[in-house]
Tab-separated table of C-alpha atoms in Angstrom:
chain	number	residue	atom	x	y	z
A	419	MET	CA	42.959	-2.462	3.095
A	420	SER	CA	39.471	-3.000	3.034
A	421	ASP	CA	37.667	-4.338	6.086
A	422	THR	CA	34.135	-5.311	4.518
A	423	MET	CA	35.204	-7.253	1.108
A	424	SER	CA	35.380	-10.512	3.100
A	425	LEU	CA	32.012	-10.218	5.033
A	426	PRO	CA	29.438	-12.585	4.249
A	427	LYS	CA	26.175	-11.320	2.815
A	428	SER	CA	24.368	-11.567	6.272
A	429	VAL	CA	26.745	-9.367	7.976
A	430	LEU	CA	26.801	-6.676	5.232
A	431	ILE	CA	22.987	-6.691	5.659
A	432	GLU	CA	22.828	-6.241	9.344
A	433	GLN	CA	25.385	-3.488	9.006
A	434	ALA	CA	23.374	-1.633	6.185
A	435	GLN	CA	20.466	-2.043	8.340
A	436	SER	CA	22.081	-0.191	11.191
A	437	GLN	CA	23.363	2.478	9.166
A	438	MET	CA	20.046	3.079	7.595
A	439	GLN	CA	18.301	3.073	11.322
A	440	ALA	CA	21.200	5.525	12.422
A	441	LEU	CA	21.914	8.145	9.572
A	442	PHE	CA	18.302	8.861	8.429
A	443	GLU	CA	16.288	11.307	10.213
A	444	ILE	CA	12.470	11.000	9.735
A	445	PRO	CA	10.173	13.835	10.177
A	446	GLU	CA	7.321	13.498	12.843
A	447	ARG	CA	3.930	13.385	11.404
A	448	SER	CA	0.679	12.599	12.225
A	449	VAL	CA	-1.851	9.985	10.807
A	450	PRO	CA	-3.968	12.305	8.971
A	451	GLU	CA	-0.661	14.065	7.522
A	452	LYS	CA	0.713	10.605	6.610
A	453	LEU	CA	-2.728	9.731	4.812
A	454	ALA	CA	-3.021	12.939	3.117
A	455	LEU	CA	0.688	12.779	1.796
A	456	THR	CA	-0.275	9.218	0.569
A	457	CYS	CA	-3.431	10.392	-1.115
A	458	ARG	CA	-1.185	13.193	-3.142
A	459	ILE	CA	1.591	10.498	-3.727
A	460	LEU	CA	-0.964	7.822	-5.173
A	461	PHE	CA	-2.575	10.600	-7.453
A	462	ASP	CA	0.998	11.566	-8.997
A	463	GLY	CA	1.877	7.495	-9.264
A	464	GLY	CA	-1.434	6.750	-11.390
A	465	HIS	CA	-3.628	5.643	-8.752
A	466	ASP	CA	-6.272	8.289	-9.371
A	467	SER	CA	-9.685	6.969	-10.798
A	468	GLY	CA	-12.019	9.568	-9.998
A	469	LEU	CA	-13.510	8.981	-6.686
A	470	ALA	CA	-12.605	5.486	-6.741
A	471	GLY	CA	-10.585	4.075	-3.925
A	472	GLN	CA	-10.130	4.682	-0.254
A	473	ILE	CA	-7.021	4.986	2.210
A	474	THR	CA	-7.571	4.067	5.890
A	475	ALA	CA	-5.166	3.713	8.844
A	476	ARG	CA	-6.359	2.869	12.253
A	477	GLY	CA	-7.503	5.307	15.020
A	478	GLU	CA	-6.110	5.105	18.752
A	479	ARG	CA	-9.424	3.835	19.720
A	480	ASP	CA	-10.406	-0.134	18.437
A	481	GLY	CA	-12.899	-0.326	15.830
A	482	THR	CA	-11.675	3.141	14.643
A	483	TYR	CA	-10.023	4.485	11.346
A	484	PHE	CA	-9.062	7.729	9.554
A	485	THR	CA	-10.098	7.908	6.046
A	486	GLN	CA	-10.650	10.421	3.061
A	487	GLN	CA	-13.938	11.971	2.308
A	488	LEU	CA	-16.337	10.891	-0.223
A	489	GLY	CA	-16.796	13.748	-3.021
A	490	LEU	CA	-12.752	14.412	-3.159
A	491	GLY	CA	-10.286	12.990	-5.295
A	492	PHE	CA	-6.791	11.947	-4.210
A	493	ASP	CA	-5.336	15.309	-5.482
A	494	GLU	CA	-8.091	17.243	-3.201
A	495	ILE	CA	-7.168	15.372	0.239
A	496	THR	CA	-5.376	17.696	2.822
A	497	SER	CA	-4.614	16.434	6.490
A	498	THR	CA	-7.641	18.791	7.790
A	499	ASN	CA	-10.344	17.288	5.570
A	500	ILE	CA	-9.545	13.733	6.593
A	501	LEU	CA	-12.045	11.937	8.964
A	502	LEU	CA	-12.173	9.778	11.780
A	503	VAL	CA	-14.680	6.990	11.673
A	504	ASP	CA	-15.836	4.029	13.246
A	505	GLU	CA	-16.735	0.202	11.967
A	506	ASP	CA	-20.204	1.553	11.198
A	507	LEU	CA	-18.858	4.465	9.186
A	508	THR	CA	-20.334	6.723	11.525
A	509	VAL	CA	-18.421	10.194	11.599
A	510	LEU	CA	-16.283	10.588	14.721
A	511	ASP	CA	-14.508	13.574	13.982
A	512	GLY	CA	-14.227	15.808	11.099
A	513	TYR	CA	-17.251	16.969	8.407
A	514	GLY	CA	-18.659	14.914	5.798
A	515	MET	CA	-18.997	11.337	4.778
A	516	PRO	CA	-16.720	8.475	4.046
A	517	ASN	CA	-16.910	6.220	0.973
A	518	PRO	CA	-19.362	3.379	1.654
A	519	ALA	CA	-17.165	1.163	0.256
A	520	ASN	CA	-14.821	1.548	3.329
A	521	ARG	CA	-17.068	-1.092	4.962
A	522	PHE	CA	-14.829	-3.965	4.007
A	523	HIS	CA	-12.047	-2.300	5.381
A	524	SER	CA	-13.787	-3.010	8.640
A	525	TRP	CA	-13.494	-6.728	7.816
A	526	VAL	CA	-10.098	-6.525	6.932
A	527	TYR	CA	-8.809	-5.106	10.307
A	528	ARG	CA	-11.189	-7.198	12.188
A	529	ALA	CA	-9.374	-10.052	10.806
A	530	ARG	CA	-5.741	-8.715	10.733
A	531	PRO	CA	-4.487	-7.187	14.284
A	532	ASP	CA	-1.146	-6.363	12.334
A	533	VAL	CA	-2.508	-4.180	9.835
A	534	ASN	CA	-2.531	-0.506	10.613
A	535	CYS	CA	-3.303	0.979	6.872
A	536	ILE	CA	-5.270	-0.408	4.084
A	537	ILE	CA	-5.035	1.087	0.623
A	538	HIS	CA	-7.745	0.151	-1.998
A	539	THR	CA	-7.305	1.655	-5.322
A	540	HIS	CA	-7.953	1.014	-9.411
A	541	PRO	CA	-4.816	2.148	-10.774
A	542	LEU	CA	-4.783	1.608	-14.921
A	543	HIS	CA	-2.340	-1.527	-15.201
A	544	VAL	CA	-3.779	-3.304	-12.042
A	545	ALA	CA	-7.114	-2.527	-13.552
A	546	ALA	CA	-6.386	-4.261	-16.857
A	547	LEU	CA	-4.572	-7.099	-15.337
A	548	SER	CA	-7.299	-7.517	-13.429
A	549	MET	CA	-9.427	-8.096	-16.484
A	550	LEU	CA	-7.242	-11.063	-17.426
A	551	GLU	CA	-8.617	-12.931	-14.328
A	552	VAL	CA	-4.373	-13.822	-13.763
A	553	PRO	CA	-2.365	-13.679	-10.603
A	554	LEU	CA	0.193	-10.970	-10.116
A	555	ASN	CA	3.358	-12.482	-11.504
A	556	VAL	CA	6.378	-11.261	-9.368
A	557	SER	CA	9.479	-12.135	-11.465
A	558	HIS	CA	11.844	-8.893	-11.189
A	559	MET	CA	13.733	-7.733	-8.059
A	560	ASP	CA	12.264	-4.443	-8.009
A	561	ASN	CA	8.833	-6.030	-7.286
A	562	CYS	CA	9.896	-8.501	-4.561
A	563	PRO	CA	8.030	-6.585	-1.756
A	564	LEU	CA	5.170	-8.618	-3.318
A	565	TYR	CA	6.925	-11.696	-3.878
A	566	ASP	CA	4.655	-14.446	-1.967
A	567	ASP	CA	2.845	-11.806	-0.520
A	568	CYS	CA	0.040	-11.021	-2.640
A	569	ALA	CA	-3.309	-13.240	-2.860
A	570	PHE	CA	-5.470	-13.306	-5.503
A	571	LEU	CA	-9.373	-13.270	-5.896
A	572	LYS	CA	-10.561	-14.475	-8.982
A	573	ASP	CA	-14.185	-14.327	-8.652
A	574	TRP	CA	-15.457	-10.555	-8.377
A	575	PRO	CA	-18.173	-10.534	-5.767
A	576	GLY	CA	-19.419	-7.029	-6.722
A	577	VAL	CA	-19.577	-3.561	-5.168
A	578	PRO	CA	-17.984	-3.920	-1.687
A	579	VAL	CA	-20.676	-1.792	0.199
A	580	GLY	CA	-21.965	-5.091	1.874
A	581	ASN	CA	-20.789	-7.244	4.766
A	582	GLU	CA	-20.481	-10.100	2.323
A	583	GLU	CA	-18.020	-8.437	0.104
A	584	GLY	CA	-15.807	-7.618	3.226
A	585	GLN	CA	-15.909	-10.953	4.472
A	586	ILE	CA	-14.915	-12.553	1.010
A	587	ILE	CA	-12.220	-9.956	0.546
A	588	ALA	CA	-10.737	-10.525	4.209
A	589	GLN	CA	-11.040	-14.222	3.581
A	590	ALA	CA	-9.050	-14.210	0.438
A	591	LEU	CA	-6.412	-11.595	1.423
A	592	GLY	CA	-5.449	-14.375	4.238
A	593	ASP	CA	-2.034	-13.191	5.936
A	594	LYS	CA	-0.659	-11.655	2.907
A	595	ARG	CA	0.184	-7.839	2.440
A	596	ALA	CA	-1.898	-7.338	-0.757
A	597	ILE	CA	-4.243	-8.976	-3.075
A	598	LEU	CA	-5.304	-8.339	-6.662
A	599	LEU	CA	-9.212	-8.407	-7.030
A	600	SER	CA	-10.121	-9.488	-10.370
A	601	HIS	CA	-12.512	-6.913	-12.529
A	602	HIS	CA	-11.896	-4.433	-9.987
A	603	GLY	CA	-8.510	-3.351	-8.504
A	604	MET	CA	-5.790	-4.019	-5.783
A	605	LEU	CA	-5.814	-3.862	-1.919
A	606	VAL	CA	-2.750	-3.469	0.331
A	607	ALA	CA	-2.581	-4.178	3.902
A	608	ALA	CA	0.377	-3.088	5.814
A	609	ALA	CA	1.699	-2.813	9.222
A	610	SER	CA	2.191	0.983	8.772
A	611	VAL	CA	1.108	3.940	6.157
A	612	GLU	CA	4.727	4.202	4.626
A	613	GLU	CA	5.062	0.496	4.071
A	614	ALA	CA	1.240	0.516	2.595
A	615	CYS	CA	2.178	3.557	0.332
A	616	VAL	CA	5.379	2.260	-1.068
A	617	LEU	CA	3.600	-0.959	-1.842
A	618	ALA	CA	0.791	0.188	-3.657
A	619	LEU	CA	2.968	2.222	-5.912
A	620	GLN	CA	4.992	-1.081	-6.337
A	621	PHE	CA	1.925	-3.063	-6.995
A	622	GLU	CA	0.887	-0.712	-9.896
A	623	ARG	CA	4.369	-0.837	-11.181
A	624	THR	CA	4.350	-4.519	-11.049
A	625	ALA	CA	0.947	-5.074	-12.719
A	626	ARG	CA	2.569	-2.608	-15.693
A	627	MET	CA	5.725	-4.607	-15.792
A	628	GLN	CA	3.960	-8.190	-16.075
A	629	LEU	CA	1.142	-6.810	-19.101
A	630	LEU	CA	4.558	-5.549	-20.854
A	631	ALA	CA	6.264	-8.857	-20.338
A	632	MET	CA	3.322	-10.933	-21.346
A	633	SER	CA	3.018	-9.040	-24.778
A	634	ALA	CA	6.783	-9.962	-25.435
A	635	GLY	CA	6.826	-13.548	-24.650
A	636	GLN	CA	6.507	-15.952	-21.415
A	637	ILE	CA	7.651	-14.585	-18.157
A	638	LYS	CA	10.460	-16.731	-16.448
A	639	PRO	CA	10.310	-17.403	-12.674
A	640	ILE	CA	12.855	-16.333	-10.010
A	641	ALA	CA	14.429	-18.493	-7.711
A	642	PRO	CA	12.058	-18.838	-4.745
A	643	GLU	CA	14.916	-18.350	-2.094
A	644	LEU	CA	15.989	-15.145	-3.624
A	645	GLY	CA	12.806	-13.663	-4.106
A	646	ARG	CA	11.924	-14.286	-0.669
A	647	GLU	CA	15.425	-12.618	0.211
A	648	ALA	CA	14.781	-9.751	-1.598
A	649	HIS	CA	11.377	-9.204	-0.276
A	650	ASP	CA	12.553	-9.259	3.553
A	651	TRP	CA	15.506	-6.808	2.801
A	652	ILE	CA	13.204	-4.434	0.713
A	653	LEU	CA	9.959	-4.516	3.045
A	654	ARG	CA	12.308	-3.534	6.072
A	655	PRO	CA	10.233	-0.770	8.149
A	656	ARG	CA	13.194	1.360	7.923
A	657	ARG	CA	13.473	1.140	4.043
A	658	SER	CA	9.713	1.874	3.808
A	659	GLN	CA	10.212	4.978	6.011
A	660	ILE	CA	13.026	6.382	3.675
A	661	GLY	CA	11.148	5.410	0.427
A	662	PHE	CA	8.200	7.023	1.548
A	663	GLU	CA	10.159	10.318	2.399
A	664	TYR	CA	11.471	10.128	-1.003
A	665	TYR	CA	8.006	10.393	-2.418
A	666	ALA	CA	6.557	12.767	-0.128
A	667	ARG	CA	9.142	15.205	-0.867
A	668	LYS	CA	8.157	15.139	-4.802
A	669	ALA	CA	4.708	15.399	-3.693
A	670	LEU	CA	5.381	18.238	-1.356
A	671	LYS	CA	7.098	20.101	-4.254
A	672	ARG	CA	3.899	19.608	-6.484
A	673	HIS	CA	1.122	19.952	-3.618
A	674	THR	CA	1.747	22.829	-1.571
A	675	ASP	CA	-1.621	22.573	0.014
A	676	VAL	CA	-1.063	19.272	1.661
A	677	PHE	CA	-1.394	20.155	4.825
A	678	GLU	CA	-4.064	23.136	4.778
């Protein structure tokens, strides 16, 4: 006789969450190691755009964060060439210089104490969608981590190397985890490196699906209560960790120098 076939959905979700917490072992990794893996994962996921894009994660000291060196592509980032910088982009640990566009990350971190990792990239389908000046349209279960959690900045403020752009982007982001920047790209602001990484991958896939669907007809909306349910289920921290580890295993097979 089955023990679960009569249980309500809420109980089944709780049971599944408990099992994921108990049965999956997550490797211990430093923040630079997670960032290096994220760079390689995103490179493989179509987020490469020359030297464009930045990935940052909060440091232990207030007003500091880790980021990659300017001059290196995502496919060249290792755990040993990650920099630690302050809000003024002064290098506190490591060699080289950060991307000057990292300045706007400082404004997001100031505005959002809940954010521990920011990913800003220009992947192909996100960039193409941004040229249409339309918001991201989440209308598929897989994309629901971004359901009602992606802001939209319609007016391009220019290259984000000034304080003005940082203030504009931080304000437009508000309390959301992501934002589509017209004529520019995407930004994800998440609680962890793992969450930011899987959200960034899903952002690009969502944009690609939206462009495909728009070319075929009118996109139909999903029920808001179901979108929110899927959002909360998929975005649980343990699922983000498990998803990140899957992408990390794939990346480590292709990129053997990540931790050099």
